[in-house]
Short mmCIF file of C-alpha atoms and ligand atoms in Angstrom, two decimals:
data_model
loop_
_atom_site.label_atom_id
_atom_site.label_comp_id
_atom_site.label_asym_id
_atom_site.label_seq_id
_atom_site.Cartn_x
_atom_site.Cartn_y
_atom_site.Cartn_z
CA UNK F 1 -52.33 -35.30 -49.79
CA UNK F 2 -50.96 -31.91 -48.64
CA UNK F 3 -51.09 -31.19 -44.45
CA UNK F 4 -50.23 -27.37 -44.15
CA UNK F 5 -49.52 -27.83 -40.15
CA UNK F 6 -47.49 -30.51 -40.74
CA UNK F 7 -45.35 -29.24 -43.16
CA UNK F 8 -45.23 -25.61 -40.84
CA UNK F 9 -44.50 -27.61 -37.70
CA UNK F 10 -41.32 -28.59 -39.57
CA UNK F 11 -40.17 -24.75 -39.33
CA UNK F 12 -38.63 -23.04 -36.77
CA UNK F 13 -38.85 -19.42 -37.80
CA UNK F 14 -42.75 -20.05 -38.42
CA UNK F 15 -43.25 -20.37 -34.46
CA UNK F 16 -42.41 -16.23 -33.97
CA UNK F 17 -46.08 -15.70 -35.11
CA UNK F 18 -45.68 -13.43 -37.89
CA UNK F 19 -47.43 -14.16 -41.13
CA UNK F 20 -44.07 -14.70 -43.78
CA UNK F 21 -45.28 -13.57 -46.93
CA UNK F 22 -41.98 -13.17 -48.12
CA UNK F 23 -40.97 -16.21 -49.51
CA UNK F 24 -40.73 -14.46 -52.90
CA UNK F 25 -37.89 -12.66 -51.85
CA UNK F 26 -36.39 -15.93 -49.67
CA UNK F 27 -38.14 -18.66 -47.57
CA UNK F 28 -37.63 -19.95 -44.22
CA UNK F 29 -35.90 -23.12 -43.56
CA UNK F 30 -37.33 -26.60 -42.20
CA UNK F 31 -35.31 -28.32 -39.25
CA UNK F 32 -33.74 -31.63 -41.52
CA UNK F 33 -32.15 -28.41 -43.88
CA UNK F 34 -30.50 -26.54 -40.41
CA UNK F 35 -29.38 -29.58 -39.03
CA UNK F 36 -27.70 -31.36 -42.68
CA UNK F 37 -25.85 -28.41 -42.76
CA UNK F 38 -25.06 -28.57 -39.25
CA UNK F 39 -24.13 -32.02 -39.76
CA UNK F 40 -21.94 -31.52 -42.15
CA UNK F 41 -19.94 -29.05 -40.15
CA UNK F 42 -19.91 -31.57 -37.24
CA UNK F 43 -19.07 -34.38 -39.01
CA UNK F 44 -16.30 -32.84 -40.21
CA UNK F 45 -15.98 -32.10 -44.52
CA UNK F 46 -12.44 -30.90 -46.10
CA UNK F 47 -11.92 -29.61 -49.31
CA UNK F 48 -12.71 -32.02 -52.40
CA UNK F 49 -9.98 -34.05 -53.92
CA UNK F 50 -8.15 -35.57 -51.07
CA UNK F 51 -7.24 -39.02 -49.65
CA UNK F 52 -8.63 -38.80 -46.20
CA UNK F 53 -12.53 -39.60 -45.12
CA UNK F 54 -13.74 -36.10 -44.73
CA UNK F 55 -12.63 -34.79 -47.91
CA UNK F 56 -14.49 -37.72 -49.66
CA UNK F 57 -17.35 -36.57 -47.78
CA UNK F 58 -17.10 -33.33 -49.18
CA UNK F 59 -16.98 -34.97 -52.18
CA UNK F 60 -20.12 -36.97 -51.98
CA UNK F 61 -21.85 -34.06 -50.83
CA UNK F 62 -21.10 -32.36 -54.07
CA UNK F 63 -21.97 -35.12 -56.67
CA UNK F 64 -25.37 -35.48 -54.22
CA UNK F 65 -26.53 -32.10 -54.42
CA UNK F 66 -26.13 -32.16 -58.58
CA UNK F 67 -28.24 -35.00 -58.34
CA UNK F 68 -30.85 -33.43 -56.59
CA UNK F 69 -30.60 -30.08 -58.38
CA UNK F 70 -31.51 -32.18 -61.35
CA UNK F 71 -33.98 -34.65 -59.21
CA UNK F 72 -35.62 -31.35 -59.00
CA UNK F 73 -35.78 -29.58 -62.59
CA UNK F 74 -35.74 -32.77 -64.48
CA UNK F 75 -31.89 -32.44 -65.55
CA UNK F 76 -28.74 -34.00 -65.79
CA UNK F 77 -26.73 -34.26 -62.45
CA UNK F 78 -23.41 -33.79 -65.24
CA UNK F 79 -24.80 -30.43 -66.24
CA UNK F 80 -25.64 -29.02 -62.58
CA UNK F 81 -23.19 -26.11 -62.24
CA UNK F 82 -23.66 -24.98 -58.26
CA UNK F 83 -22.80 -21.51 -57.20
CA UNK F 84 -23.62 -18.57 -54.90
CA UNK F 85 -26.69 -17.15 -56.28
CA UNK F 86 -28.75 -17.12 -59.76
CA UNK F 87 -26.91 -13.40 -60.55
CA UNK F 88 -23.30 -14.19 -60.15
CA UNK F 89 -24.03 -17.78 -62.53
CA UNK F 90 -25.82 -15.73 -65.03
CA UNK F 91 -23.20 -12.92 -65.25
CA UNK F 92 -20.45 -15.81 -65.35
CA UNK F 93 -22.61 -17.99 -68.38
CA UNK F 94 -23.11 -14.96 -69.90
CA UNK F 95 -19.84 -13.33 -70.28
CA UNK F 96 -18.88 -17.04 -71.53
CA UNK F 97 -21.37 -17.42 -74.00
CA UNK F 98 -20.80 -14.26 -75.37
CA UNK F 99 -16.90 -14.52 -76.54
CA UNK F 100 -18.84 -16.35 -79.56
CA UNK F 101 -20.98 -13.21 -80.26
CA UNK F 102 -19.95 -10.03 -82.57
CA UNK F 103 -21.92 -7.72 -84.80
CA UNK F 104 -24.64 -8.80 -86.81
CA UNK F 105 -25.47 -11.14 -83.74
CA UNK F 106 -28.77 -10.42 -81.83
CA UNK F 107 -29.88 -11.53 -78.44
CA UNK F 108 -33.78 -11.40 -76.99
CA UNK F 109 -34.65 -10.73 -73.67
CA UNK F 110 -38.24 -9.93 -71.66
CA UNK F 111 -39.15 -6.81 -70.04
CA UNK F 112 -41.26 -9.14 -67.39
CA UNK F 113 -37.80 -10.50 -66.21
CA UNK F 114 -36.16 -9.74 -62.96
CA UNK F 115 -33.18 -7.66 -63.72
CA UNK F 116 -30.76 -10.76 -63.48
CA UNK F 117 -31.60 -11.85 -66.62
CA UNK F 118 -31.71 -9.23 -68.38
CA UNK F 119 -28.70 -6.81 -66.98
CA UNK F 120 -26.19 -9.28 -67.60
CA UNK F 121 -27.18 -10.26 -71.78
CA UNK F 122 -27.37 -6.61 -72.12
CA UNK F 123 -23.69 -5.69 -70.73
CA UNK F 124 -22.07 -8.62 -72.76
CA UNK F 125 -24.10 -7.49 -75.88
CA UNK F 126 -23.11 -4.04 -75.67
CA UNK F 127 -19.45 -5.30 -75.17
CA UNK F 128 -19.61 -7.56 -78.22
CA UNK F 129 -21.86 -5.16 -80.71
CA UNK F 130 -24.52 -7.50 -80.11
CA UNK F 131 -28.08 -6.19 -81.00
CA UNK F 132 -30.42 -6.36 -78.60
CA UNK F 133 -33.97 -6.97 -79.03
CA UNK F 134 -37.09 -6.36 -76.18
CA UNK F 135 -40.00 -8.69 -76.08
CA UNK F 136 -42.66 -6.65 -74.42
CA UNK F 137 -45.52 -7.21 -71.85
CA UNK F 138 -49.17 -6.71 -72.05
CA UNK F 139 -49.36 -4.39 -69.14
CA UNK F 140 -53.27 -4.68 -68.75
CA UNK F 141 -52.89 -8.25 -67.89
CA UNK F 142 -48.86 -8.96 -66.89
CA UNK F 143 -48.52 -11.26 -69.81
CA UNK F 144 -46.18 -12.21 -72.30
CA UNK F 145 -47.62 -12.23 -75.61
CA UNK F 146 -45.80 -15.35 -77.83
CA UNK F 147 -46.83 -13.59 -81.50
CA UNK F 148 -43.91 -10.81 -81.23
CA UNK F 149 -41.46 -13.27 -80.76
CA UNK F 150 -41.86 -14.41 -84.15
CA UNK F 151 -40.96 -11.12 -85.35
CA UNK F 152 -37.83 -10.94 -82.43
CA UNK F 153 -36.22 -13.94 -83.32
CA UNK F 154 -34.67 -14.58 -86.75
CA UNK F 155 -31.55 -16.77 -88.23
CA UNK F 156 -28.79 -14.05 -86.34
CA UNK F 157 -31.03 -14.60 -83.26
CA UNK F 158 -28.52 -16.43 -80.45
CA UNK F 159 -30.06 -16.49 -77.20
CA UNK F 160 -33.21 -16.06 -75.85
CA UNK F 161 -33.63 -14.95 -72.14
CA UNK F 162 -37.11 -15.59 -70.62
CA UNK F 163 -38.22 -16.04 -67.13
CA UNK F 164 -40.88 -19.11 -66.12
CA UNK F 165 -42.36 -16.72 -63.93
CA UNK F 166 -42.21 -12.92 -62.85
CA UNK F 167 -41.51 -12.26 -59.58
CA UNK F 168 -43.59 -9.77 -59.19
CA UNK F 169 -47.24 -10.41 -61.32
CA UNK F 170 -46.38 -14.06 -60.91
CA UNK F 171 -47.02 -14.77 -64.29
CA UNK F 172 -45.94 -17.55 -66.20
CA UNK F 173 -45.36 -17.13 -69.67
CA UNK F 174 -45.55 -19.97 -72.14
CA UNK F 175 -41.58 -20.77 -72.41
CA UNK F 176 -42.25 -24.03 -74.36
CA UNK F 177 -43.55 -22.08 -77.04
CA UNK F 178 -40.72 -19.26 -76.67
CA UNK F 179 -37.88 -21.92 -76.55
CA UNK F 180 -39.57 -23.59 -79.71
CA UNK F 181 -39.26 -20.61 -82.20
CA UNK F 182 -36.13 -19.69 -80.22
CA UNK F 183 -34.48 -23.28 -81.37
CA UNK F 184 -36.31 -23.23 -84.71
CA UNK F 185 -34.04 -20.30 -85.49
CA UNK F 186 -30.59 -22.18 -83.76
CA UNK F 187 -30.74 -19.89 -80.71
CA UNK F 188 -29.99 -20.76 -77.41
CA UNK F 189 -32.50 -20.75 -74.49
CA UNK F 190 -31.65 -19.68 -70.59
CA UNK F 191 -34.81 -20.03 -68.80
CA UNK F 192 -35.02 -18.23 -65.39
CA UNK F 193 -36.47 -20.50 -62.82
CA UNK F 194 -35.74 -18.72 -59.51
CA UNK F 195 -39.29 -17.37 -59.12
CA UNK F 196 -41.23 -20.58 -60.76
CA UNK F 197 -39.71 -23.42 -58.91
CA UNK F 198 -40.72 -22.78 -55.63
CA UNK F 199 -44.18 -22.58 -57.10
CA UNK F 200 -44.81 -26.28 -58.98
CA UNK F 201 -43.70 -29.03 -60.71
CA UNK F 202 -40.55 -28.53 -62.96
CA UNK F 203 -39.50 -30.10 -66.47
CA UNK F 204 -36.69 -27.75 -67.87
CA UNK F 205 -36.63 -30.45 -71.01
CA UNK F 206 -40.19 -30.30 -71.52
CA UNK F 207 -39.49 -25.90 -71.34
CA UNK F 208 -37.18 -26.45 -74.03
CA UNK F 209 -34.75 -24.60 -71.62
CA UNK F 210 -30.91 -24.97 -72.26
CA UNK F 211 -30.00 -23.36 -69.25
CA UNK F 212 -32.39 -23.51 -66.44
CA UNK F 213 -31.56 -21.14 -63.38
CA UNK F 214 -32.58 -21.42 -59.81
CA UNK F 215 -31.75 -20.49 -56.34
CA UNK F 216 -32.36 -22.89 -53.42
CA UNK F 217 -33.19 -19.78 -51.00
CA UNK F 218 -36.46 -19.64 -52.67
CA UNK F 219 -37.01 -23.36 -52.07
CA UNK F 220 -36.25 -23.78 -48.14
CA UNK F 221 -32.68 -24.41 -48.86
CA UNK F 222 -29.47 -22.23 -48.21
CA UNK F 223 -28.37 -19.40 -50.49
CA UNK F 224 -27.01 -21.53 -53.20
CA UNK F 225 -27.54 -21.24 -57.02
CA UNK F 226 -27.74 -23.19 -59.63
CA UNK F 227 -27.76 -23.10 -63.51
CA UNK F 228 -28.45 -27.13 -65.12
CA UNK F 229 -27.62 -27.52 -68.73
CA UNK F 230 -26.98 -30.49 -70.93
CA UNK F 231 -23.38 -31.48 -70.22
CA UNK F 232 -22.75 -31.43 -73.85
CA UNK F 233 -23.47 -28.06 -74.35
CA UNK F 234 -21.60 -27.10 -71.22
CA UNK F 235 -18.35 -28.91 -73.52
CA UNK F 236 -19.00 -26.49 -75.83
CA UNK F 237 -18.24 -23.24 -73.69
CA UNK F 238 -14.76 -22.06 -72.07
CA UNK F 239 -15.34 -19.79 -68.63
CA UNK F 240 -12.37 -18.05 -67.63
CA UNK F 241 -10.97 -19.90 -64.67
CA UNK F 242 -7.76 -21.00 -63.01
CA UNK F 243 -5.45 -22.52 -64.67
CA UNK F 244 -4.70 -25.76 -61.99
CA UNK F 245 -8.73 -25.55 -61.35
CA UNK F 246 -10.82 -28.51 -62.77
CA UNK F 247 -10.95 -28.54 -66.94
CA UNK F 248 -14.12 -30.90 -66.75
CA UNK F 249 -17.85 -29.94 -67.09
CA UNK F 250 -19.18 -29.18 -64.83
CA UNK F 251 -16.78 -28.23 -62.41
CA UNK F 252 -15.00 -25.79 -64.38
CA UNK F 253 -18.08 -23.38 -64.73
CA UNK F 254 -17.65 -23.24 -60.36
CA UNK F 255 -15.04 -20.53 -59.23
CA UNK F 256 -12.83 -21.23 -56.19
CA UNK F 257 -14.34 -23.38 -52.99
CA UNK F 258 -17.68 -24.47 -52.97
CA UNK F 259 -19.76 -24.21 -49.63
CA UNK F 260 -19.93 -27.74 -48.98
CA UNK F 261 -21.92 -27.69 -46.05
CA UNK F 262 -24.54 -25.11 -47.39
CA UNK F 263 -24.84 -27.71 -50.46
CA UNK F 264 -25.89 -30.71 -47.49
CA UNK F 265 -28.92 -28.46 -47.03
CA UNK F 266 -29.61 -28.22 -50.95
CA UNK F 267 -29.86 -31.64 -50.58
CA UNK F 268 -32.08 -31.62 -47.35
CA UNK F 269 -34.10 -29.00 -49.15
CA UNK F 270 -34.79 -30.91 -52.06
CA UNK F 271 -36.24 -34.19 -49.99
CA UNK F 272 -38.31 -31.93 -47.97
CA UNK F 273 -39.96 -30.42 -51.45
CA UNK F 274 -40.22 -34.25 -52.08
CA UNK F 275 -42.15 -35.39 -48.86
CA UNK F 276 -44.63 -32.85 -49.16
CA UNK F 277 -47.26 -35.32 -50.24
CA UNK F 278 -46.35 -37.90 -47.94
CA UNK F 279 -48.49 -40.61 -49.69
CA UNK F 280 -46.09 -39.90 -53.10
CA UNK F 281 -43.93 -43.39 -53.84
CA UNK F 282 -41.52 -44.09 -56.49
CA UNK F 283 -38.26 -42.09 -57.25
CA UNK F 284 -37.22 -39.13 -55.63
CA UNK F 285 -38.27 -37.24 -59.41
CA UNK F 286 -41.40 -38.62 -58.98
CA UNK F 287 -42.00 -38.04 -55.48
CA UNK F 288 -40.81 -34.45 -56.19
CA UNK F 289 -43.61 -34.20 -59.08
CA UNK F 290 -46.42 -35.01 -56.82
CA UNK F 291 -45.56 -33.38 -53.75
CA UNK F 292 -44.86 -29.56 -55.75
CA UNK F 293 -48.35 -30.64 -57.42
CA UNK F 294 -49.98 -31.25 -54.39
CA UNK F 295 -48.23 -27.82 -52.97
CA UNK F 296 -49.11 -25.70 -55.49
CA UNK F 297 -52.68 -26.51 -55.28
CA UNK F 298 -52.52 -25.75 -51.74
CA UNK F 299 -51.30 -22.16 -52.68
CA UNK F 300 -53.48 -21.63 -55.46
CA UNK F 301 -56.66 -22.41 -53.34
CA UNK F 302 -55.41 -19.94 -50.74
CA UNK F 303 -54.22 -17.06 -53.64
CA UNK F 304 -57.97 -17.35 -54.73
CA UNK F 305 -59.41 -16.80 -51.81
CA UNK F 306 -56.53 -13.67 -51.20
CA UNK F 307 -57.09 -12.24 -54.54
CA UNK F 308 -61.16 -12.48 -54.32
CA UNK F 309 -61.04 -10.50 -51.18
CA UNK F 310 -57.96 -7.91 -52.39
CA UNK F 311 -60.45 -7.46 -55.51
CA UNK F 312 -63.34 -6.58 -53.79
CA UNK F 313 -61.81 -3.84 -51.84
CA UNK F 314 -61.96 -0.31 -53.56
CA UNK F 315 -58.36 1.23 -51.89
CA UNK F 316 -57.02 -1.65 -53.44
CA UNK F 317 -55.08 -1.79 -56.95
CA UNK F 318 -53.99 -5.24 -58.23
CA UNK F 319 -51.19 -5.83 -60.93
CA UNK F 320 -51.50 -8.49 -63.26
CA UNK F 321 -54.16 -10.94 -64.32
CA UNK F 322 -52.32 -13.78 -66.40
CA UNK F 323 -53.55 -16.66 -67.09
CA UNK F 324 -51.21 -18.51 -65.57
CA UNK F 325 -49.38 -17.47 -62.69
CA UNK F 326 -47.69 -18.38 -59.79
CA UNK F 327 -49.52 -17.23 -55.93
CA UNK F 328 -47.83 -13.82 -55.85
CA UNK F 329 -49.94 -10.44 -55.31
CA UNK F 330 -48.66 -7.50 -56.41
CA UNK F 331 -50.73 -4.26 -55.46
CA UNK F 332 -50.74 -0.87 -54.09
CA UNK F 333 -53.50 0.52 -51.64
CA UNK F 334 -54.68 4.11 -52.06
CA UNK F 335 -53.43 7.02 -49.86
CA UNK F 336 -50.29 4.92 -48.59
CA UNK F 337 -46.77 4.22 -50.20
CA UNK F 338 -46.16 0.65 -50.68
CA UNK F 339 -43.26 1.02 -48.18
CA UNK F 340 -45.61 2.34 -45.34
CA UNK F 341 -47.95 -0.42 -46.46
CA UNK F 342 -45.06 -2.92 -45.79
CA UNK F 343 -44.01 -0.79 -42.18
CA UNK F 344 -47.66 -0.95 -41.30
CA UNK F 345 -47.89 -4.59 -41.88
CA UNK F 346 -44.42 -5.01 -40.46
CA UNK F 347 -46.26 -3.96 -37.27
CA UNK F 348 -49.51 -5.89 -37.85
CA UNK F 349 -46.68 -8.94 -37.77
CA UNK F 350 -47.30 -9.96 -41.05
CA UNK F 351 -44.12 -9.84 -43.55
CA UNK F 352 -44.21 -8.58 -47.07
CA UNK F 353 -41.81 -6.61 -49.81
CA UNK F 354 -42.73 -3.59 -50.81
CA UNK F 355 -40.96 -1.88 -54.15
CA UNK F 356 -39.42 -2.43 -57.78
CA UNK F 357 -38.42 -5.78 -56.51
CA UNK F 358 -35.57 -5.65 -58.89
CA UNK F 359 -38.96 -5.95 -61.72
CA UNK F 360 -37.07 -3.08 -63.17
CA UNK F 361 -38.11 -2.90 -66.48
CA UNK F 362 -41.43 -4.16 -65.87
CA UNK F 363 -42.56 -1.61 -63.22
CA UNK F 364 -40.82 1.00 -65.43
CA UNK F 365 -43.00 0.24 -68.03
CA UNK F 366 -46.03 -0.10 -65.50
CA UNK F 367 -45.32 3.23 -64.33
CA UNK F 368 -44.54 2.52 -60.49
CA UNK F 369 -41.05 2.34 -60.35
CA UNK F 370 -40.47 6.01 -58.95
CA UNK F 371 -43.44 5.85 -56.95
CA UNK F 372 -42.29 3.16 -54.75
CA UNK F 373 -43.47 0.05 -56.58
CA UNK F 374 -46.26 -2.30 -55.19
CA UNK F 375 -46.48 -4.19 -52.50
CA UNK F 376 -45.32 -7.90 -53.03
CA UNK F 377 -47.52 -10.67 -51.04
CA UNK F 378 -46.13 -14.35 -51.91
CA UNK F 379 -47.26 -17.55 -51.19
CA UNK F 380 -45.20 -20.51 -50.81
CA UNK F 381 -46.27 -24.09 -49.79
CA UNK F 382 -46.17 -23.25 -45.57
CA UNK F 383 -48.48 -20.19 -45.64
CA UNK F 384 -51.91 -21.28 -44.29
CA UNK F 385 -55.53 -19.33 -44.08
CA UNK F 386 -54.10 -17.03 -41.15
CA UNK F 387 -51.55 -15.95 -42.92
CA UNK F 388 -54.07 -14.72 -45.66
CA UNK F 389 -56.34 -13.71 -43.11
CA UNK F 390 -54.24 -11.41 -41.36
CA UNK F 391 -52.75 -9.61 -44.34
CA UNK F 392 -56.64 -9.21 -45.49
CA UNK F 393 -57.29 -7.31 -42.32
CA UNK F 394 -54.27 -5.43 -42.08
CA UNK F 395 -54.91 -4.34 -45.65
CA UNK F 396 -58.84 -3.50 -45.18
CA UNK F 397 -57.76 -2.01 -42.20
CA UNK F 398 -55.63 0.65 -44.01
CA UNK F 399 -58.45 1.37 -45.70
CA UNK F 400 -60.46 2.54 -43.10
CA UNK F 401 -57.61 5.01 -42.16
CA UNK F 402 -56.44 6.31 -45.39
C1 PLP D 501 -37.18 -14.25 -60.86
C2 PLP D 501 -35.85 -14.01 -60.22
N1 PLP D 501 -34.75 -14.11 -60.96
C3 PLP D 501 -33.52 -13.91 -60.45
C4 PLP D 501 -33.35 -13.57 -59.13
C5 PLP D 501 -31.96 -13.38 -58.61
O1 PLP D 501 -31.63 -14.52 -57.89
P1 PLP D 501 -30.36 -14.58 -56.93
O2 PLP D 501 -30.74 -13.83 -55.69
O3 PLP D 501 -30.15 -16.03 -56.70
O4 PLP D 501 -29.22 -13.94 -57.65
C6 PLP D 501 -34.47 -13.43 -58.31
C7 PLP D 501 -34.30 -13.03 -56.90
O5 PLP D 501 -35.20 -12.50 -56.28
C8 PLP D 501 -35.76 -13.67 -58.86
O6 PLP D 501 -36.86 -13.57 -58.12
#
């Protein structure tokens, strides 16, 4: 049971009456997220490890928000590391991973990844003499073929980088079968979840992912990130830090002081995602399966419909047809730059993101990189039918005066 007005009546921002097709880029927040983190603040919070009531607050809020991180990917609360965004853990896990690298080591990345995970292997490879190897992307459809990775990974292979969803074509490639050849071969598997996990149900075990990234912005929360990994393999690794600054797992992969408030709403954030089905009973987990079920079948219904009518219109030029794929149009319209396309839409009050959307590789390859990129139209689970509707007629509008 999904109820689209109830779930927008729990947004503020939604009331200004522009369309927010956006949410690829960031979503809006729901009320119980503002006021948590208000809370928090009121309440009063200190810094963690003290002796006094509001620094064990602080501390409660932490160990909470690792166990919804992991309520939410289907990981261990011990192996949540929290930090400021998906790029700066990334750059962090890489440059620790890689002080075990040298030459005759190889690394594979995707060219459908957003740049953050696929800048940061490269830089540390480069620094180490690390080879690095591309898997590429069937450009005709936006997906990932699995065959070439046979040939990409091999016995010196020791990390694979894939995404579990572009954030541009939306497609979701199959990183079970990735992470399986990947670990056949000893390799290690980071999984980049910031795009997919706003957009259905998540099992990082059953992705075979070793490190699962994600960012709470995309997921009505505050601009936190997180990387989850088996605590065990977390043991294994040593991330420069300070030297008084905690030695255990996970703490020691977090740099200075944590946002405690901000982490109240990660929290807040996750139980909304979980009361989206508000018949779902049982644990949070499975609460949290059924209601991104019942949400993503709410946005797929609506992408349909979007996509049918975006197809059907001749000025119109759609990227990527996978299989599988999260509600996220990508497309240019003919006779106007996908940044006047977003300024004209701007005005029509409906939000998009126009450009590369850091897709660098991937819309160099596609060709639209200099030219301004595409236009990016997202769904997430509080866009309803005049949302579409309006970006339909803003877009078939453009047509009429192109
Ligand atoms: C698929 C994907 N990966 C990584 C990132 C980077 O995430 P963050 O902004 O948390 O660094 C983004 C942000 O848009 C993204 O969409």
């Amino acid at each position: 049971m999904f109820d689209v007005s109830a779930v927008r009546a729990t947004y503020p921002a939604l009331a200004d009456g522009f369309a927010y097709l956006d949410g690829a880029a960031g979503t809006q927040t729901p009320q119980p997220v503002i006021d948590a983190i208000a809370d928090a603040y009121r309440t009063g919070i200190g810094n963690v490890g003290g002796t006094f009531p509001a620094s064990h607050r602080s501390d409660g809020i932490v160990a909470e928000c690792r166990r919804a991180v992991a309520d939410l990917v289907g990981g261990d609360p011990g192996g949540v590391v929290l930090g400021p965004n998906m790029t700066t853990l990334t750059y962090r896990l890489a440059n620790t991973l890689a002080t075990g690298w040298g030459p005759g080591d190889e690394i594979v990345v995707s060219r459908l990844d957003h740049d953050a995970n696929i800048r940061p292997w490269l830089q540390v490879a480069q620094r180490a003499g690390v080879t690095v190897r591309s898997a590429q992307v069937d450009l005709s459809t936006g997906e990932l073929p699995i065959g070439q990775y046979r040939e990409l990974i091999g016995e010196q292979t020791r990390l694979v980088a894939v995404t579990a969803a572009s954030n541009v074509l939306g497609t979701r490639p199959d990183v079970a079968a990735i992470t399986a050849i990947g670990h056949a071969a000893g390799a290690v598997c980071y999984v980049d979840g910031v795009h997919a996990t706003a957009h259905g149900p998540v099992d990082m075990r059953a992705l075979g992912a070793d490190f699962y990234a994600t960012s709470s912005y995309k997921w009505s929360g505050p601009h936190i990130g997180a990387v989850v990994a088996r605590p065990e393999l977390l043991e294994e690794l040593r991330p420069d830090k300070l030297a008084p600054a905690p030695d255990q797992v996970p703490d020691r992969f977090e740099t200075g002081t944590s946002p405690f408030a901000d982490f109240a709403g990660v929290v807040a954030a996750v139980e909304h995602l979980a009361s989206l089905d508000p018949a779902a009973t049982g644990t949070r987990r499975e609460r949290l399966l059924a209601s991104t079920a019942a949400a993503e079948a709410h946005e797929q219904q609506l992408f349909g419909d979007l996509l049918a009518a975006l197809a059907a219109m001749p000025h119109v030029t759609l990227y990527g047809s996978a299989a599988r794929r999260t509600a996220t149009a990508y497309f240019t319209v003919a006779g106007w730059e996908p940044g006047k396309v977003a300024e004209e839409l701007a005005a029509a009050r409906v939000n998009v993101w126009s450009g590369h959307s850091y897709a660098w590789e991937l819309t160099g390859d596609l060709g639209i990189r200099d030219l301004g990129g595409a236009v990016r139209a997202g769904l997430v689970h509080y866009n309803d039918r005049s949302d579409i509707d309006r970006l339909i007629a803003a877009i078939a509008d453009l047509g009429s005066r192109s």
